[in-house]
Short mmCIF file of C-alpha atoms in Angstrom, two decimals:
data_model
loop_
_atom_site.label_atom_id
_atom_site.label_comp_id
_atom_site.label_asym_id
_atom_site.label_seq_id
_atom_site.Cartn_x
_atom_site.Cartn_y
_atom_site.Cartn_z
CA UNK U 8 40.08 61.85 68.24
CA UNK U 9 36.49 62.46 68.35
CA UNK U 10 34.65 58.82 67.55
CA UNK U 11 33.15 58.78 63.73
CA UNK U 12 29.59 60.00 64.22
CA UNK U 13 27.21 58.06 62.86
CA UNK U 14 25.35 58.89 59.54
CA UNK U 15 22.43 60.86 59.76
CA UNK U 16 18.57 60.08 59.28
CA UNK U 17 18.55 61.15 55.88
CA UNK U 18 21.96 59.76 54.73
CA UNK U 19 20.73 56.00 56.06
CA UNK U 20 17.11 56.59 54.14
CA UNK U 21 19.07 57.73 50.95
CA UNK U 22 21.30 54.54 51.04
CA UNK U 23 18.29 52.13 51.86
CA UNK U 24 16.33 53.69 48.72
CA UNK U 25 19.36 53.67 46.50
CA UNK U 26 19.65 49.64 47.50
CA UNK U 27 16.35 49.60 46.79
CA UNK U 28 16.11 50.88 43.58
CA UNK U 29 19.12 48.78 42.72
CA UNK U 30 17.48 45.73 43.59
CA UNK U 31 13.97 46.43 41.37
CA UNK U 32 16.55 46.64 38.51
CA UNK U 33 18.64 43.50 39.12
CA UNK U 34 15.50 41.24 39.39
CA UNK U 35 12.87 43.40 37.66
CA UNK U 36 14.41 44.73 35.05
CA UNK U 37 15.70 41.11 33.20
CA UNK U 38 12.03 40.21 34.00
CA UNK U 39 10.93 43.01 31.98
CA UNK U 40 13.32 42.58 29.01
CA UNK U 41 12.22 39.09 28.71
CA UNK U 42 8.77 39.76 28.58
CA UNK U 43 9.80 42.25 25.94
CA UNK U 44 11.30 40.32 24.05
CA UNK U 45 8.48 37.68 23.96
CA UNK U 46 5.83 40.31 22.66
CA UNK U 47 7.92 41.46 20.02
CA UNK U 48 8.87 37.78 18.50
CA UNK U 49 5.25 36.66 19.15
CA UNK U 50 4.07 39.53 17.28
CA UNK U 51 6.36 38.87 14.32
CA UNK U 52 5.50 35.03 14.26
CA UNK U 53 2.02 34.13 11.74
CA UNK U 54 1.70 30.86 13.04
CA UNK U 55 -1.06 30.24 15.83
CA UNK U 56 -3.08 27.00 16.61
CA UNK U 57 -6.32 26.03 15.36
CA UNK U 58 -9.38 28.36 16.75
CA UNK U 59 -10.80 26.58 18.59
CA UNK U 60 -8.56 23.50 18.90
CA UNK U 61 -9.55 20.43 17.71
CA UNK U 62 -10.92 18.06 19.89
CA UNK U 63 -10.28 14.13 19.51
CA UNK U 64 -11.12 11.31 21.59
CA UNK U 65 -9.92 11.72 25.28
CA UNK U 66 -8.17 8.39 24.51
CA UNK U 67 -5.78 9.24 21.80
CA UNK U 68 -5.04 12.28 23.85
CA UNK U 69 -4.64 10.13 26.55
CA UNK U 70 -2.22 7.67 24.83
CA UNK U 71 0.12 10.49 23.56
CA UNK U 72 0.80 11.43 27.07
CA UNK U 73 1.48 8.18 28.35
CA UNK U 74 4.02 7.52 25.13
CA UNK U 75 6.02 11.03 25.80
CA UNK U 76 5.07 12.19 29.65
CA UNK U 77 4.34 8.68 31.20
CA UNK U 78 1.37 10.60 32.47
CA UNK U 79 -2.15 10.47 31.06
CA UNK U 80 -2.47 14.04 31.75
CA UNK U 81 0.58 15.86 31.73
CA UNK U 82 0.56 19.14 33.51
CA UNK U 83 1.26 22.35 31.66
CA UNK U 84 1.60 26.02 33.43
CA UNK U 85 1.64 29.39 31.91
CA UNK U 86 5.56 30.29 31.02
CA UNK U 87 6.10 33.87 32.41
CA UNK U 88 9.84 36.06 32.22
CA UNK U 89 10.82 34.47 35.50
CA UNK U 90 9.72 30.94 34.58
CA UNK U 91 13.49 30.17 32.47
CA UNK U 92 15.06 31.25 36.17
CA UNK U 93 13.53 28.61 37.85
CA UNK U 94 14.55 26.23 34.63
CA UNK U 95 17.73 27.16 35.14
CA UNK U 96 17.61 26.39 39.03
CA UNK U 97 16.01 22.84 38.73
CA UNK U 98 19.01 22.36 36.34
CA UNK U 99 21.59 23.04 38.40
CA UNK U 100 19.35 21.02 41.43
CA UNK U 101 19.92 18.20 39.07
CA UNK U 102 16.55 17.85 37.13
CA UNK U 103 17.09 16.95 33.04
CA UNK U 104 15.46 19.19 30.53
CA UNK U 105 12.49 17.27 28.60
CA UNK U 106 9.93 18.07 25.99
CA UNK U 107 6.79 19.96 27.43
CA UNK U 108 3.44 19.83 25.78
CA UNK U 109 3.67 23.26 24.64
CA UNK U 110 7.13 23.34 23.16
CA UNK U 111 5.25 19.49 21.58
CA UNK U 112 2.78 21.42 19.95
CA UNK U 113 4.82 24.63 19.03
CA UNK U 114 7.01 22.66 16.76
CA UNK U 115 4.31 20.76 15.27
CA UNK U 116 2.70 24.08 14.17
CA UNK U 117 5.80 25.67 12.75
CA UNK U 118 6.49 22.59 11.02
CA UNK U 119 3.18 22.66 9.51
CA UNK U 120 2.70 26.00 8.60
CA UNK U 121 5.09 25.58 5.85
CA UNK U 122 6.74 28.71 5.92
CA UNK U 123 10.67 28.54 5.55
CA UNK U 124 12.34 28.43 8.72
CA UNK U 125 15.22 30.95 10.01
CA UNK U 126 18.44 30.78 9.25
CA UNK U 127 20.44 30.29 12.28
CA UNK U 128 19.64 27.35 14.75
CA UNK U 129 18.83 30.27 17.63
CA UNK U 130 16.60 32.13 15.43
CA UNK U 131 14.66 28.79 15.35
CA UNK U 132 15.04 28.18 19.00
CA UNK U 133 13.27 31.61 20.16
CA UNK U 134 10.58 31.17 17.54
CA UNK U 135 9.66 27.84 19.32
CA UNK U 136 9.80 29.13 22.52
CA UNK U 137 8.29 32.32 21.70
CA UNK U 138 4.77 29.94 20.45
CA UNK U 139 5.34 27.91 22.91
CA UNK U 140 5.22 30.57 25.43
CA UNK U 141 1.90 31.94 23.67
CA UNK U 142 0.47 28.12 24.08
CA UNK U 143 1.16 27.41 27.88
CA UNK U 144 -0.70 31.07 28.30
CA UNK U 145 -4.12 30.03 26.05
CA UNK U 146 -4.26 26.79 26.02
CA UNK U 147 -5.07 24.04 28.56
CA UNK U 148 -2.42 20.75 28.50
CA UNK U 149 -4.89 18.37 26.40
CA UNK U 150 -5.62 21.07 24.09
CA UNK U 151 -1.86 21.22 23.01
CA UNK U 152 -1.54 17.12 22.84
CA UNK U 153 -4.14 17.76 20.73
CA UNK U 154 -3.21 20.23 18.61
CA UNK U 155 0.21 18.59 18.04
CA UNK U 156 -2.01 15.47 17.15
CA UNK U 157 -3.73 17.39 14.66
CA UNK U 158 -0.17 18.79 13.03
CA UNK U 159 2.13 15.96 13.08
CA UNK U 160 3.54 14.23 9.74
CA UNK U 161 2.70 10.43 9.80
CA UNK U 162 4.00 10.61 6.40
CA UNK U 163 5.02 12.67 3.40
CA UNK U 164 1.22 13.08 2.38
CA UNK U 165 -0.58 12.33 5.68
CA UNK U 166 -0.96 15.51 8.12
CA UNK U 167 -2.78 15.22 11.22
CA UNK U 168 -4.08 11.82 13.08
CA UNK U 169 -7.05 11.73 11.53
CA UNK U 170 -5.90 11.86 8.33
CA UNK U 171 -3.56 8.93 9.43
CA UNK U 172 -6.42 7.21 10.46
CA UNK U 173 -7.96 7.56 7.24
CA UNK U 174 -4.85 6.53 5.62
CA UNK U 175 -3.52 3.61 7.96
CA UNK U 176 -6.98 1.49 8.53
CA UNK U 177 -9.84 3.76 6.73
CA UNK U 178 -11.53 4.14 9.30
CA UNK U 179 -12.72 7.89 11.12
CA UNK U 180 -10.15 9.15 14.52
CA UNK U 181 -13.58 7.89 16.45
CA UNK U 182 -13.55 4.17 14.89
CA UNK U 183 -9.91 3.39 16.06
CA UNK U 184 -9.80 1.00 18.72
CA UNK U 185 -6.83 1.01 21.27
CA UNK U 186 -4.10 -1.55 19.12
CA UNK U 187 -4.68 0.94 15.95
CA UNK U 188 -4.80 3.78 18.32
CA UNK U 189 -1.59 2.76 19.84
CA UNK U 190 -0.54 2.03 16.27
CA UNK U 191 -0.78 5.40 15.11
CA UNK U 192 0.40 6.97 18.46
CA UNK U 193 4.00 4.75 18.65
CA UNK U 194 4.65 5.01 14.46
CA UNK U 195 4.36 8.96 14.90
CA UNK U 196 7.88 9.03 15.92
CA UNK U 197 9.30 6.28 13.67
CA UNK U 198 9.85 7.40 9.97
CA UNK U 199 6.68 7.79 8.12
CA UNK U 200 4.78 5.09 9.96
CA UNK U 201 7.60 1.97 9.04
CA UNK U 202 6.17 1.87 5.28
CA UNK U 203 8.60 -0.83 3.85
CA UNK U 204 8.08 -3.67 7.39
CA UNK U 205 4.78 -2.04 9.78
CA UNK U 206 5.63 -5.07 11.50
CA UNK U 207 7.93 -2.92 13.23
CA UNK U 208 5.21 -0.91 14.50
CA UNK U 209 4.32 -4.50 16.88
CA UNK U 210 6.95 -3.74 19.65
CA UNK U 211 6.39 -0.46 20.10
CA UNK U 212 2.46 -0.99 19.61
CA UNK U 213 2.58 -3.60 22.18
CA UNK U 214 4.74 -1.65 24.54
CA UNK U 215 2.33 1.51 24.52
CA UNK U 216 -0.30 -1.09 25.23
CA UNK U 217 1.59 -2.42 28.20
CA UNK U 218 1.56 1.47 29.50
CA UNK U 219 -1.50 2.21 29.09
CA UNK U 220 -2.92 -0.68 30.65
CA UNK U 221 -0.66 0.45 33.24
CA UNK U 222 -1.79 3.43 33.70
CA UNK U 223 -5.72 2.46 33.88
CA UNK U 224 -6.55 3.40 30.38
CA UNK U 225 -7.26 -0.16 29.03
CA UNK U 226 -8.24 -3.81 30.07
CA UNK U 227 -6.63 -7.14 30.55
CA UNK U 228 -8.95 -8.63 27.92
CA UNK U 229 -8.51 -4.91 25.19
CA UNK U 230 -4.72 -5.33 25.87
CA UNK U 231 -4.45 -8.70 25.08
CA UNK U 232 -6.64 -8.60 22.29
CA UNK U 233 -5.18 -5.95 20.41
CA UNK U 234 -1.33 -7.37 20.73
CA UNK U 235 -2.95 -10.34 19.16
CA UNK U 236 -3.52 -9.00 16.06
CA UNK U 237 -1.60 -7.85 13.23
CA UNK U 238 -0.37 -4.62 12.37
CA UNK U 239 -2.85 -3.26 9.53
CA UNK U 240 -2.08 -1.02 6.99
CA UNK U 241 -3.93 0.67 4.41
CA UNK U 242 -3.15 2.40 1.24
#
């Protein structure tokens, strides 16, 4: 028998453009549908930051990211369709999941707006990443500290860290030195700033102090000083 003769010229360019084509659609075609899918929620979703953001003293900014990031700047990059892939890689390397500044700041604004939320757990999920998404794309990682600053709930009444401020030791966001700073910063995640004992507020006051002194952001002497005294609170 006559050996099989190979395929011709055109045959081997149809196959290799046929791969091709096959290939654009496995990777570029979930990339696509993602992207989709993020202008269509973002279009149906009200809520947006503040325009322009607010802007508060580089050290309260500073002191949030040290509490959640252990970084005085955090880092924060745009979240395109093939950003989840490499999520999911980094996961299976090994690496945890953790909070991001956007997703910080996404939350902060849904909670605020006030509007009720969707039914289903998932339905709240995309919204969040969906605004999220739309924040790591316009805004810059100390603009969404602050904006989550300038949404979060230090109590029933009290919106916003200068409001807090206000509240807590009547004194303006720029008046706050670094304890009542770190005050505000480590009772944001306790409920509504410890109002029955603040003296709870002391250990995790003193233990912000301890990291940001770590990280360069405060003194011997201001560190000292401000674990010295006691935790204020105004009504």
């Amino acid at each position: 028998m006559d050996p099989v003769a190979p395929p011709s010229r055109r045959r081997r360019w149809r196959l290799v453009r046929a791969l091709v084509i096959t290939a654009l659609l496995v990777t570029i075609g979930p990339l696509l549908a993602l992207e989709l899918g993020y202008q269509v929620e973002i279009a149906r979703i009200p809520e947006r930051p503040p325009d322009p953001p607010p802007s508060l003293p580089p050290l309260v900014v500073r002191s949030l990211g040290v509490q959640l990031f252990d970084t005085p700047d955090p880092r924060m990059t745009p979240i395109y369709p093939w950003t989840p892939f490499i999520g999911l890689a980094r996961f299976y390397l090994g690496a945890r999941p953790h909070l991001i500044p956007e997703e910080l700041a996404a939350r902060q604004v849904m909670r605020s707006a006030g509007r009720p939320q969707p039914p289903t757990k998932l339905q709240r999920l995309i919204e969040v990443a969906a605004l999220a998404t739309w924040i790591s794309r316009h805004l810059s990682a100390r603009e969404a500290i602050s904006v989550a600053l300038s949404q979060a709930h230090f109590a029933p009444d009290v919106v916003g860290i200068a409001a807090a401020a206000r509240r807590f030791f009547d004194k303006s966001l720029e008046e706050l030195d670094a304890g009542e700073i770190a005050a505000l910063i480590a009772g944001s995640a306790g409920p509504s700033m410890y109002p029955d004992r603040p003296e709870r507020l002391r250990a995790p006051r003193d233990a912000l102090l301890r990291k940001l002194h770590d990280h360069g952001l405060i003194d011997e002497p201001t560190m000292q000083a401000a674990m010295e005294r006691d935790v204020r609170r105004f009504k």
